[in-house]
């Protein structure tokens, strides 16, 4: 984790990772997009690669860099974020359910009141 | 608001994600909230996203389709087919995202005890790679917030 933070602490490297989030890219593409010099980009990519953040494959003459799928221990980090997003989601559902319960209670009370006020009239009114 | 217990998320096998949470309501209500569009629109989706399209054909073989829209206009579509419908306790459907390969099978089981409902949602993916890709893409859509925090942390360390 520390290696990851250190690798990302350099603003240009952070930018490279941001760029690669949209998909694999050849080095030249990264150079053009970020307006950095090629040796600089290559150096940053080497650091990122050593930290296990990006991987490289050679396609014809080009070296293509991409973000590596998160190693196993990092899945926990992703899961924690996923959990937070869905927890926020379910908290909205909590609010909705409270509302639904309140409505149902109201409906039941109305029904009870209605049957309560009907009965004396029907039962009492006819014979007296 | 009553605290009904936080969401638990686990990855018990390489191809699964399991979500568990308790809701302070009878399961018939929870089942409705999961299957009725007018209710789904009130809660479903990451913060800041609205559920613009919510179509539910609640029968076995029937389709469901959601499209969420973010504040910046980005949209994210998902959908699937219902495989099993047993209100108020069990719902099984397929689920896939428009911009991602791979389909998962989502099984939602609702167990009620003393007026509270325990929901267990199991997402079963075709492969570990697809599962990991879906989790990550979900993050990218919904977790701008936490990514910003990471950037801050890095800035303060550097």
PDB file of C-alpha atoms in Angstrom:
ATOM      1  CA  UNK A   1       0.000   0.000   0.000  1.00  0.00           C
ATOM      2  CA  UNK A   2       2.849   2.394   0.862  1.00  0.00           C
ATOM      3  CA  UNK A   3       4.499   1.691  -2.498  1.00  0.00           C
ATOM      4  CA  UNK A   4       1.201   2.576  -4.141  1.00  0.00           C
ATOM      5  CA  UNK A   5       0.940   5.859  -2.268  1.00  0.00           C
ATOM      6  CA  UNK A   6       4.547   6.761  -2.963  1.00  0.00           C
ATOM      7  CA  UNK A   7       4.151   6.011  -6.645  1.00  0.00           C
ATOM      8  CA  UNK A   8       1.011   8.124  -6.851  1.00  0.00           C
ATOM      9  CA  UNK A   9       2.374  10.983  -4.758  1.00  0.00           C
ATOM     10  CA  UNK A  10       4.094  12.469  -7.811  1.00  0.00           C
ATOM     11  CA  UNK A  11       1.490  14.640  -9.601  1.00  0.00           C
ATOM     12  CA  UNK A  12       2.490  13.554 -13.123  1.00  0.00           C
ATOM     13  CA  UNK A  13       2.282   9.909 -12.172  1.00  0.00           C
ATOM     14  CA  UNK A  14      -1.109  10.512 -10.634  1.00  0.00           C
ATOM     15  CA  UNK A  15      -2.167  12.084 -13.932  1.00  0.00           C
ATOM     16  CA  UNK A  16      -0.892   9.096 -15.874  1.00  0.00           C
ATOM     17  CA  UNK A  17      -2.931   6.750 -13.685  1.00  0.00           C
ATOM     18  CA  UNK A  18      -5.986   8.978 -14.138  1.00  0.00           C
ATOM     19  CA  UNK A  19      -5.497   8.805 -17.893  1.00  0.00           C
ATOM     20  CA  UNK A  20      -5.089   5.017 -17.884  1.00  0.00           C
ATOM     21  CA  UNK A  21      -8.321   4.641 -15.967  1.00  0.00           C
ATOM     22  CA  UNK A  22     -10.087   5.100 -19.300  1.00  0.00           C
ATOM     23  CA  UNK A  23      -8.200   2.174 -20.845  1.00  0.00           C
ATOM     24  CA  UNK A  24      -4.820   0.918 -22.051  1.00  0.00           C
ATOM     25  CA  UNK A  25      -2.659   3.405 -23.998  1.00  0.00           C
ATOM     26  CA  UNK A  26       0.646   3.365 -25.858  1.00  0.00           C
ATOM     27  CA  UNK A  27       3.434   5.513 -24.394  1.00  0.00           C
ATOM     28  CA  UNK A  28       3.212   8.023 -27.257  1.00  0.00           C
ATOM     29  CA  UNK A  29      -0.427   8.626 -26.444  1.00  0.00           C
ATOM     30  CA  UNK A  30       0.385   9.377 -22.798  1.00  0.00           C
ATOM     31  CA  UNK A  31       3.141  11.754 -23.931  1.00  0.00           C
ATOM     32  CA  UNK A  32       0.762  13.647 -26.214  1.00  0.00           C
ATOM     33  CA  UNK A  33      -2.120  13.771 -23.788  1.00  0.00           C
ATOM     34  CA  UNK A  34      -0.130  15.076 -20.844  1.00  0.00           C
ATOM     35  CA  UNK A  35       2.354  17.230 -22.737  1.00  0.00           C
ATOM     36  CA  UNK A  36       5.335  15.640 -21.020  1.00  0.00           C
ATOM     37  CA  UNK A  37       8.616  14.538 -22.565  1.00  0.00           C
ATOM     38  CA  UNK A  38       8.964  10.910 -23.603  1.00  0.00           C
ATOM     39  CA  UNK A  39      11.887  10.027 -21.244  1.00  0.00           C
ATOM     40  CA  UNK A  40       9.980  11.570 -18.348  1.00  0.00           C
ATOM     41  CA  UNK A  41       6.877   9.543 -19.134  1.00  0.00           C
ATOM     42  CA  UNK A  42       8.912   6.366 -19.539  1.00  0.00           C
ATOM     43  CA  UNK A  43      10.527   6.951 -16.152  1.00  0.00           C
ATOM     44  CA  UNK A  44       7.148   7.514 -14.474  1.00  0.00           C
ATOM     45  CA  UNK A  45       5.711   4.438 -16.121  1.00  0.00           C
ATOM     46  CA  UNK A  46       8.655   2.404 -14.864  1.00  0.00           C
ATOM     47  CA  UNK A  47       7.986   3.546 -11.283  1.00  0.00           C
ATOM     48  CA  UNK A  48       4.285   2.772 -11.660  1.00  0.00           C
ATOM     49  CA  UNK A  49       5.115  -0.612 -13.113  1.00  0.00           C
ATOM     50  CA  UNK A  50       7.506  -1.427 -10.253  1.00  0.00           C
ATOM     51  CA  UNK A  51       4.817  -0.477  -7.751  1.00  0.00           C
ATOM     52  CA  UNK A  52       2.505  -2.954  -9.489  1.00  0.00           C
ATOM     53  CA  UNK A  53       0.060  -0.252 -10.527  1.00  0.00           C
ATOM     54  CA  UNK A  54       0.470  -0.589 -14.283  1.00  0.00           C
ATOM     55  CA  UNK A  55       1.527  -3.407 -16.547  1.00  0.00           C
ATOM     56  CA  UNK A  56       3.047  -3.251 -19.982  1.00  0.00           C
ATOM     57  CA  UNK A  57       2.627  -5.364 -23.088  1.00  0.00           C
ATOM     58  CA  UNK A  58       4.315  -5.033 -26.428  1.00  0.00           C
ATOM     59  CA  UNK A  59       2.044  -4.760 -29.441  1.00  0.00           C
ATOM     60  CA  UNK A  60       3.978  -4.632 -32.741  1.00  0.00           C
ATOM     61  CA  UNK A  61       6.394  -1.725 -32.188  1.00  0.00           C
ATOM     62  CA  UNK A  62       4.399  -0.121 -29.409  1.00  0.00           C
ATOM     63  CA  UNK A  63       4.529  -0.555 -25.679  1.00  0.00           C
ATOM     64  CA  UNK A  64       1.007  -0.439 -24.317  1.00  0.00           C
ATOM     65  CA  UNK A  65       0.485   0.458 -20.679  1.00  0.00           C
ATOM     66  CA  UNK A  66      -2.582  -0.373 -18.658  1.00  0.00           C
ATOM     67  CA  UNK A  67      -3.758  -0.324 -15.078  1.00  0.00           C
ATOM     68  CA  UNK A  68      -3.318  -3.705 -13.483  1.00  0.00           C
ATOM     69  CA  UNK A  69      -6.320  -5.469 -12.062  1.00  0.00           C
ATOM     70  CA  UNK A  70      -6.200  -4.828  -8.328  1.00  0.00           C
ATOM     71  CA  UNK A  71      -4.180  -7.434  -6.446  1.00  0.00           C
ATOM     72  CA  UNK A  72      -6.126  -9.548  -4.017  1.00  0.00           C
ATOM     73  CA  UNK A  73      -5.567  -7.466  -0.885  1.00  0.00           C
ATOM     74  CA  UNK A  74      -6.780  -4.389  -2.710  1.00  0.00           C
ATOM     75  CA  UNK A  75     -10.127  -6.025  -3.358  1.00  0.00           C
ATOM     76  CA  UNK A  76     -10.867  -5.242   0.285  1.00  0.00           C
ATOM     77  CA  UNK A  77     -10.372  -1.553  -0.431  1.00  0.00           C
ATOM     78  CA  UNK A  78     -12.705  -1.712  -3.412  1.00  0.00           C
ATOM     79  CA  UNK A  79     -15.261  -3.649  -1.412  1.00  0.00           C
ATOM     80  CA  UNK A  80     -15.169  -1.066   1.364  1.00  0.00           C
ATOM     81  CA  UNK A  81     -15.889   1.699  -1.148  1.00  0.00           C
ATOM     82  CA  UNK A  82     -18.616  -0.369  -2.765  1.00  0.00           C
ATOM     83  CA  UNK A  83     -20.083  -0.938   0.678  1.00  0.00           C
ATOM     84  CA  UNK A  84     -20.123   2.776   1.444  1.00  0.00           C
ATOM     85  CA  UNK A  85     -21.929   3.593  -1.797  1.00  0.00           C
ATOM     86  CA  UNK A  86     -24.569   0.934  -1.220  1.00  0.00           C
ATOM     87  CA  UNK A  87     -24.949   1.813   2.441  1.00  0.00           C
ATOM     88  CA  UNK A  88     -25.855   5.381   1.410  1.00  0.00           C
ATOM     89  CA  UNK A  89     -28.306   3.854  -1.025  1.00  0.00           C
ATOM     90  CA  UNK A  90     -29.917   1.668   1.633  1.00  0.00           C
ATOM     91  CA  UNK A  91     -30.133   4.594   4.032  1.00  0.00           C
ATOM     92  CA  UNK A  92     -32.432   6.229   1.511  1.00  0.00           C
ATOM     93  CA  UNK A  93     -34.417   2.996   1.492  1.00  0.00           C
ATOM     94  CA  UNK A  94     -34.626   3.184   5.321  1.00  0.00           C
ATOM     95  CA  UNK A  95     -36.256   6.597   5.016  1.00  0.00           C
ATOM     96  CA  UNK A  96     -38.682   5.311   2.401  1.00  0.00           C
ATOM     97  CA  UNK A  97     -39.607   2.282   4.530  1.00  0.00           C
ATOM     98  CA  UNK A  98     -40.295   4.526   7.539  1.00  0.00           C
ATOM     99  CA  UNK A  99     -42.601   6.544   5.325  1.00  0.00           C
ATOM    100  CA  UNK A 100     -44.345   3.413   4.065  1.00  0.00           C
ATOM    101  CA  UNK A 101     -44.838   2.169   7.631  1.00  0.00           C
ATOM    102  CA  UNK A 102     -46.282   5.524   8.708  1.00  0.00           C
ATOM    103  CA  UNK A 103     -48.695   5.466   5.778  1.00  0.00           C
ATOM    104  CA  UNK A 104     -49.780   1.928   6.530  1.00  0.00           C
ATOM    105  CA  UNK A 105     -50.406   2.826  10.176  1.00  0.00           C
ATOM    106  CA  UNK A 106     -52.503   5.790   9.065  1.00  0.00           C
ATOM    107  CA  UNK A 107     -54.494   3.589   6.686  1.00  0.00           C
ATOM    108  CA  UNK A 108     -55.115   1.022   9.415  1.00  0.00           C
ATOM    109  CA  UNK A 109     -56.180   3.735  11.861  1.00  0.00           C
ATOM    110  CA  UNK A 110     -58.586   5.178   9.298  1.00  0.00           C
ATOM    111  CA  UNK A 111     -60.044   1.734   8.635  1.00  0.00           C
ATOM    112  CA  UNK A 112     -60.422   1.148  12.344  1.00  0.00           C
ATOM    113  CA  UNK A 113     -62.067   4.528  12.852  1.00  0.00           C
ATOM    114  CA  UNK A 114     -64.346   3.973   9.864  1.00  0.00           C
ATOM    115  CA  UNK A 115     -65.492   0.559  11.071  1.00  0.00           C
ATOM    116  CA  UNK A 116     -65.722   1.905  14.627  1.00  0.00           C
ATOM    117  CA  UNK A 117     -68.024   4.785  13.674  1.00  0.00           C
ATOM    118  CA  UNK A 118     -70.074   2.747  11.179  1.00  0.00           C
ATOM    119  CA  UNK A 119     -70.970   0.005  13.552  1.00  0.00           C
ATOM    120  CA  UNK A 120     -72.929   1.964  16.154  1.00  0.00           C
ATOM    121  CA  UNK A 121     -75.039   3.558  13.423  1.00  0.00           C
ATOM    122  CA  UNK A 122     -75.806   0.264  11.720  1.00  0.00           C
ATOM    123  CA  UNK A 123     -76.222  -1.722  14.881  1.00  0.00           C
ATOM    124  CA  UNK A 124     -77.898   0.912  16.932  1.00  0.00           C
ATOM    125  CA  UNK A 125     -79.874   2.866  14.373  1.00  0.00           C
ATOM    126  CA  UNK A 126     -82.027   0.151  12.882  1.00  0.00           C
ATOM    127  CA  UNK A 127     -83.917  -0.977  15.941  1.00  0.00           C
ATOM    128  CA  UNK A 128     -84.206   2.148  18.005  1.00  0.00           C
TER     129      UNK A 128
ATOM    130  CA  UNK B   1     -33.822   7.623  12.160  1.00  0.00           C
ATOM    131  CA  UNK B   2     -33.592   4.164  13.622  1.00  0.00           C
ATOM    132  CA  UNK B   3     -30.249   2.603  13.053  1.00  0.00           C
ATOM    133  CA  UNK B   4     -31.027  -0.757  11.536  1.00  0.00           C
ATOM    134  CA  UNK B   5     -27.494  -1.974  11.117  1.00  0.00           C
ATOM    135  CA  UNK B   6     -24.891  -1.325   8.544  1.00  0.00           C
ATOM    136  CA  UNK B   7     -24.485  -3.087   5.278  1.00  0.00           C
ATOM    137  CA  UNK B   8     -22.085  -6.042   5.261  1.00  0.00           C
ATOM    138  CA  UNK B   9     -20.309  -6.862   2.026  1.00  0.00           C
ATOM    139  CA  UNK B  10     -18.268 -10.027   1.616  1.00  0.00           C
ATOM    140  CA  UNK B  11     -16.658 -11.918  -1.237  1.00  0.00           C
ATOM    141  CA  UNK B  12     -17.043 -15.527  -0.059  1.00  0.00           C
ATOM    142  CA  UNK B  13     -15.839 -17.030  -3.344  1.00  0.00           C
ATOM    143  CA  UNK B  14     -14.003 -15.718  -6.405  1.00  0.00           C
ATOM    144  CA  UNK B  15     -17.211 -15.232  -8.331  1.00  0.00           C
ATOM    145  CA  UNK B  16     -19.519 -13.840  -5.677  1.00  0.00           C
ATOM    146  CA  UNK B  17     -20.346 -10.704  -3.771  1.00  0.00           C
ATOM    147  CA  UNK B  18     -22.764 -11.023  -0.872  1.00  0.00           C
ATOM    148  CA  UNK B  19     -24.596  -8.056   0.638  1.00  0.00           C
ATOM    149  CA  UNK B  20     -26.377  -8.385   3.969  1.00  0.00           C
ATOM    150  CA  UNK B  21     -28.436  -5.729   5.697  1.00  0.00           C
ATOM    151  CA  UNK B  22     -31.290  -5.420   8.174  1.00  0.00           C
ATOM    152  CA  UNK B  23     -34.232  -3.145   7.492  1.00  0.00           C
ATOM    153  CA  UNK B  24     -36.673  -2.057  10.171  1.00  0.00           C
ATOM    154  CA  UNK B  25     -39.782  -3.013   8.203  1.00  0.00           C
ATOM    155  CA  UNK B  26     -41.776  -6.110   7.276  1.00  0.00           C
ATOM    156  CA  UNK B  27     -40.438  -7.966   4.277  1.00  0.00           C
ATOM    157  CA  UNK B  28     -43.528  -7.366   2.136  1.00  0.00           C
ATOM    158  CA  UNK B  29     -42.638  -3.661   2.207  1.00  0.00           C
ATOM    159  CA  UNK B  30     -39.002  -4.323   1.407  1.00  0.00           C
ATOM    160  CA  UNK B  31     -40.060  -6.593  -1.451  1.00  0.00           C
ATOM    161  CA  UNK B  32     -42.285  -3.811  -2.818  1.00  0.00           C
ATOM    162  CA  UNK B  33     -39.442  -1.298  -2.524  1.00  0.00           C
ATOM    163  CA  UNK B  34     -37.278  -3.644  -4.630  1.00  0.00           C
ATOM    164  CA  UNK B  35     -39.843  -4.271  -7.337  1.00  0.00           C
ATOM    165  CA  UNK B  36     -42.155  -1.246  -7.749  1.00  0.00           C
ATOM    166  CA  UNK B  37     -40.775   1.479 -10.036  1.00  0.00           C
ATOM    167  CA  UNK B  38     -42.377   4.370  -8.128  1.00  0.00           C
ATOM    168  CA  UNK B  39     -40.631   3.121  -4.977  1.00  0.00           C
ATOM    169  CA  UNK B  40     -37.335   2.135  -6.630  1.00  0.00           C
ATOM    170  CA  UNK B  41     -37.028   5.651  -8.007  1.00  0.00           C
ATOM    171  CA  UNK B  42     -36.958   6.968  -4.462  1.00  0.00           C
ATOM    172  CA  UNK B  43     -33.837   5.118  -3.348  1.00  0.00           C
ATOM    173  CA  UNK B  44     -32.005   3.102  -5.976  1.00  0.00           C
ATOM    174  CA  UNK B  45     -28.585   4.254  -7.221  1.00  0.00           C
ATOM    175  CA  UNK B  46     -25.444   5.992  -6.002  1.00  0.00           C
ATOM    176  CA  UNK B  47     -25.729   9.412  -4.361  1.00  0.00           C
ATOM    177  CA  UNK B  48     -26.280  12.168  -6.894  1.00  0.00           C
ATOM    178  CA  UNK B  49     -27.693   9.823  -9.534  1.00  0.00           C
ATOM    179  CA  UNK B  50     -31.368   9.780 -10.424  1.00  0.00           C
ATOM    180  CA  UNK B  51     -33.167   6.737 -11.712  1.00  0.00           C
ATOM    181  CA  UNK B  52     -34.597   8.226 -14.905  1.00  0.00           C
ATOM    182  CA  UNK B  53     -35.794   5.022 -16.498  1.00  0.00           C
ATOM    183  CA  UNK B  54     -37.217   2.280 -14.310  1.00  0.00           C
ATOM    184  CA  UNK B  55     -39.150  -0.416 -16.111  1.00  0.00           C
ATOM    185  CA  UNK B  56     -40.150  -3.581 -14.322  1.00  0.00           C
ATOM    186  CA  UNK B  57     -42.068  -6.436 -15.898  1.00  0.00           C
ATOM    187  CA  UNK B  58     -42.448  -8.497 -12.746  1.00  0.00           C
ATOM    188  CA  UNK B  59     -43.019 -11.997 -14.055  1.00  0.00           C
ATOM    189  CA  UNK B  60     -40.719 -14.944 -14.701  1.00  0.00           C
ATOM    190  CA  UNK B  61     -39.012 -14.184 -18.004  1.00  0.00           C
ATOM    191  CA  UNK B  62     -40.050 -10.525 -17.720  1.00  0.00           C
ATOM    192  CA  UNK B  63     -37.444  -7.834 -18.260  1.00  0.00           C
ATOM    193  CA  UNK B  64     -36.263  -5.017 -16.021  1.00  0.00           C
ATOM    194  CA  UNK B  65     -34.392  -1.958 -17.195  1.00  0.00           C
ATOM    195  CA  UNK B  66     -32.905   0.945 -15.217  1.00  0.00           C
ATOM    196  CA  UNK B  67     -31.108   4.017 -16.524  1.00  0.00           C
ATOM    197  CA  UNK B  68     -29.432   6.267 -13.964  1.00  0.00           C
ATOM    198  CA  UNK B  69     -28.357   9.788 -14.737  1.00  0.00           C
ATOM    199  CA  UNK B  70     -25.617  11.721 -12.959  1.00  0.00           C
ATOM    200  CA  UNK B  71     -25.554  15.444 -12.300  1.00  0.00           C
ATOM    201  CA  UNK B  72     -23.199  15.980 -15.251  1.00  0.00           C
ATOM    202  CA  UNK B  73     -25.593  14.218 -17.606  1.00  0.00           C
ATOM    203  CA  UNK B  74     -23.673  10.928 -17.788  1.00  0.00           C
ATOM    204  CA  UNK B  75     -25.991   7.978 -17.944  1.00  0.00           C
ATOM    205  CA  UNK B  76     -25.522   4.405 -16.819  1.00  0.00           C
ATOM    206  CA  UNK B  77     -27.904   1.707 -18.000  1.00  0.00           C
ATOM    207  CA  UNK B  78     -28.477  -1.746 -16.606  1.00  0.00           C
ATOM    208  CA  UNK B  79     -31.040  -4.470 -16.979  1.00  0.00           C
ATOM    209  CA  UNK B  80     -31.881  -8.137 -16.940  1.00  0.00           C
ATOM    210  CA  UNK B  81     -34.547 -10.790 -16.810  1.00  0.00           C
ATOM    211  CA  UNK B  82     -36.478 -12.122 -13.808  1.00  0.00           C
ATOM    212  CA  UNK B  83     -35.797 -15.798 -13.200  1.00  0.00           C
ATOM    213  CA  UNK B  84     -37.724 -16.411  -9.965  1.00  0.00           C
ATOM    214  CA  UNK B  85     -40.338 -14.324  -8.206  1.00  0.00           C
ATOM    215  CA  UNK B  86     -41.651 -15.461  -4.834  1.00  0.00           C
ATOM    216  CA  UNK B  87     -43.018 -12.456  -2.925  1.00  0.00           C
ATOM    217  CA  UNK B  88     -42.269 -11.479  -0.275  1.00  0.00           C
ATOM    218  CA  UNK B  89     -39.248 -13.670   0.270  1.00  0.00           C
ATOM    219  CA  UNK B  90     -37.231 -14.341  -2.861  1.00  0.00           C
ATOM    220  CA  UNK B  91     -36.323 -12.610  -6.089  1.00  0.00           C
ATOM    221  CA  UNK B  92     -33.827 -13.887  -8.658  1.00  0.00           C
ATOM    222  CA  UNK B  93     -32.831 -12.005 -11.780  1.00  0.00           C
ATOM    223  CA  UNK B  94     -29.998 -11.587 -14.210  1.00  0.00           C
ATOM    224  CA  UNK B  95     -28.192  -8.257 -14.245  1.00  0.00           C
ATOM    225  CA  UNK B  96     -25.794  -6.638 -16.686  1.00  0.00           C
ATOM    226  CA  UNK B  97     -24.496  -3.133 -17.325  1.00  0.00           C
ATOM    227  CA  UNK B  98     -24.736  -1.551 -20.791  1.00  0.00           C
ATOM    228  CA  UNK B  99     -21.081  -0.593 -20.869  1.00  0.00           C
ATOM    229  CA  UNK B 100     -19.691  -3.810 -19.402  1.00  0.00           C
ATOM    230  CA  UNK B 101     -19.441  -7.346 -20.626  1.00  0.00           C
ATOM    231  CA  UNK B 102     -20.674 -10.086 -18.360  1.00  0.00           C
ATOM    232  CA  UNK B 103     -23.916 -10.954 -16.760  1.00  0.00           C
ATOM    233  CA  UNK B 104     -24.486 -11.773 -13.112  1.00  0.00           C
ATOM    234  CA  UNK B 105     -27.298 -13.573 -11.374  1.00  0.00           C
ATOM    235  CA  UNK B 106     -28.661 -11.657  -8.409  1.00  0.00           C
ATOM    236  CA  UNK B 107     -30.537 -13.577  -5.727  1.00  0.00           C
ATOM    237  CA  UNK B 108     -32.297 -11.543  -3.070  1.00  0.00           C
ATOM    238  CA  UNK B 109     -33.633 -13.365  -0.030  1.00  0.00           C
ATOM    239  CA  UNK B 110     -35.733 -11.582   2.606  1.00  0.00           C
ATOM    240  CA  UNK B 111     -36.196 -13.104   6.038  1.00  0.00           C
ATOM    241  CA  UNK B 112     -38.519 -11.415   8.525  1.00  0.00           C
ATOM    242  CA  UNK B 113     -38.220 -11.631  12.264  1.00  0.00           C
ATOM    243  CA  UNK B 114     -40.213  -9.510  14.732  1.00  0.00           C
ATOM    244  CA  UNK B 115     -41.048  -6.928  12.100  1.00  0.00           C
ATOM    245  CA  UNK B 116     -37.460  -6.567  10.870  1.00  0.00           C
ATOM    246  CA  UNK B 117     -36.198  -7.891   7.584  1.00  0.00           C
ATOM    247  CA  UNK B 118     -32.776  -9.330   6.889  1.00  0.00           C
ATOM    248  CA  UNK B 119     -31.875  -8.985   3.247  1.00  0.00           C
ATOM    249  CA  UNK B 120     -29.209 -11.195   1.712  1.00  0.00           C
ATOM    250  CA  UNK B 121     -28.270 -10.282  -1.834  1.00  0.00           C
ATOM    251  CA  UNK B 122     -25.937 -12.648  -3.664  1.00  0.00           C
ATOM    252  CA  UNK B 123     -24.355 -11.483  -6.894  1.00  0.00           C
ATOM    253  CA  UNK B 124     -22.906 -14.403  -8.841  1.00  0.00           C
ATOM    254  CA  UNK B 125     -20.622 -13.500 -11.750  1.00  0.00           C
ATOM    255  CA  UNK B 126     -19.432 -15.683 -14.619  1.00  0.00           C
ATOM    256  CA  UNK B 127     -15.805 -15.165 -13.648  1.00  0.00           C
ATOM    257  CA  UNK B 128     -13.611 -13.500 -11.066  1.00  0.00           C
ATOM    258  CA  UNK B 129     -12.372 -11.032 -13.712  1.00  0.00           C
ATOM    259  CA  UNK B 130     -15.898  -9.885 -14.481  1.00  0.00           C
ATOM    260  CA  UNK B 131     -16.742  -9.574 -10.797  1.00  0.00           C
ATOM    261  CA  UNK B 132     -13.664  -7.437 -10.132  1.00  0.00           C
ATOM    262  CA  UNK B 133     -14.300  -5.277 -13.195  1.00  0.00           C
ATOM    263  CA  UNK B 134     -17.901  -4.630 -12.173  1.00  0.00           C
ATOM    264  CA  UNK B 135     -16.960  -3.690  -8.616  1.00  0.00           C
ATOM    265  CA  UNK B 136     -14.319  -1.312  -9.890  1.00  0.00           C
ATOM    266  CA  UNK B 137     -16.532   0.295 -12.470  1.00  0.00           C
ATOM    267  CA  UNK B 138     -19.211   0.781  -9.819  1.00  0.00           C
ATOM    268  CA  UNK B 139     -16.586   2.607  -7.801  1.00  0.00           C
ATOM    269  CA  UNK B 140     -15.616   4.857 -10.642  1.00  0.00           C
ATOM    270  CA  UNK B 141     -19.208   5.908 -11.138  1.00  0.00           C
ATOM    271  CA  UNK B 142     -20.055   6.298  -7.509  1.00  0.00           C
ATOM    272  CA  UNK B 143     -16.887   6.955  -5.634  1.00  0.00           C
ATOM    273  CA  UNK B 144     -15.586  10.236  -6.995  1.00  0.00           C
ATOM    274  CA  UNK B 145     -15.828  11.361  -3.419  1.00  0.00           C
ATOM    275  CA  UNK B 146     -13.430   8.776  -2.033  1.00  0.00           C
ATOM    276  CA  UNK B 147     -11.056   9.219  -4.933  1.00  0.00           C
ATOM    277  CA  UNK B 148     -10.897  12.921  -4.104  1.00  0.00           C
ATOM    278  CA  UNK B 149     -10.034  11.971  -0.572  1.00  0.00           C
ATOM    279  CA  UNK B 150      -7.179   9.809  -1.831  1.00  0.00           C
ATOM    280  CA  UNK B 151      -5.908  12.738  -3.890  1.00  0.00           C
ATOM    281  CA  UNK B 152      -6.025  14.955  -0.797  1.00  0.00           C
ATOM    282  CA  UNK B 153      -4.162  12.400   1.246  1.00  0.00           C
ATOM    283  CA  UNK B 154      -1.493  12.150  -1.403  1.00  0.00           C
ATOM    284  CA  UNK B 155      -1.224  15.934  -1.680  1.00  0.00           C
ATOM    285  CA  UNK B 156      -0.796  16.316   2.080  1.00  0.00           C
ATOM    286  CA  UNK B 157       1.879  13.605   2.168  1.00  0.00           C
ATOM    287  CA  UNK B 158       3.791  14.950  -0.784  1.00  0.00           C
TER     288      UNK B 158
END
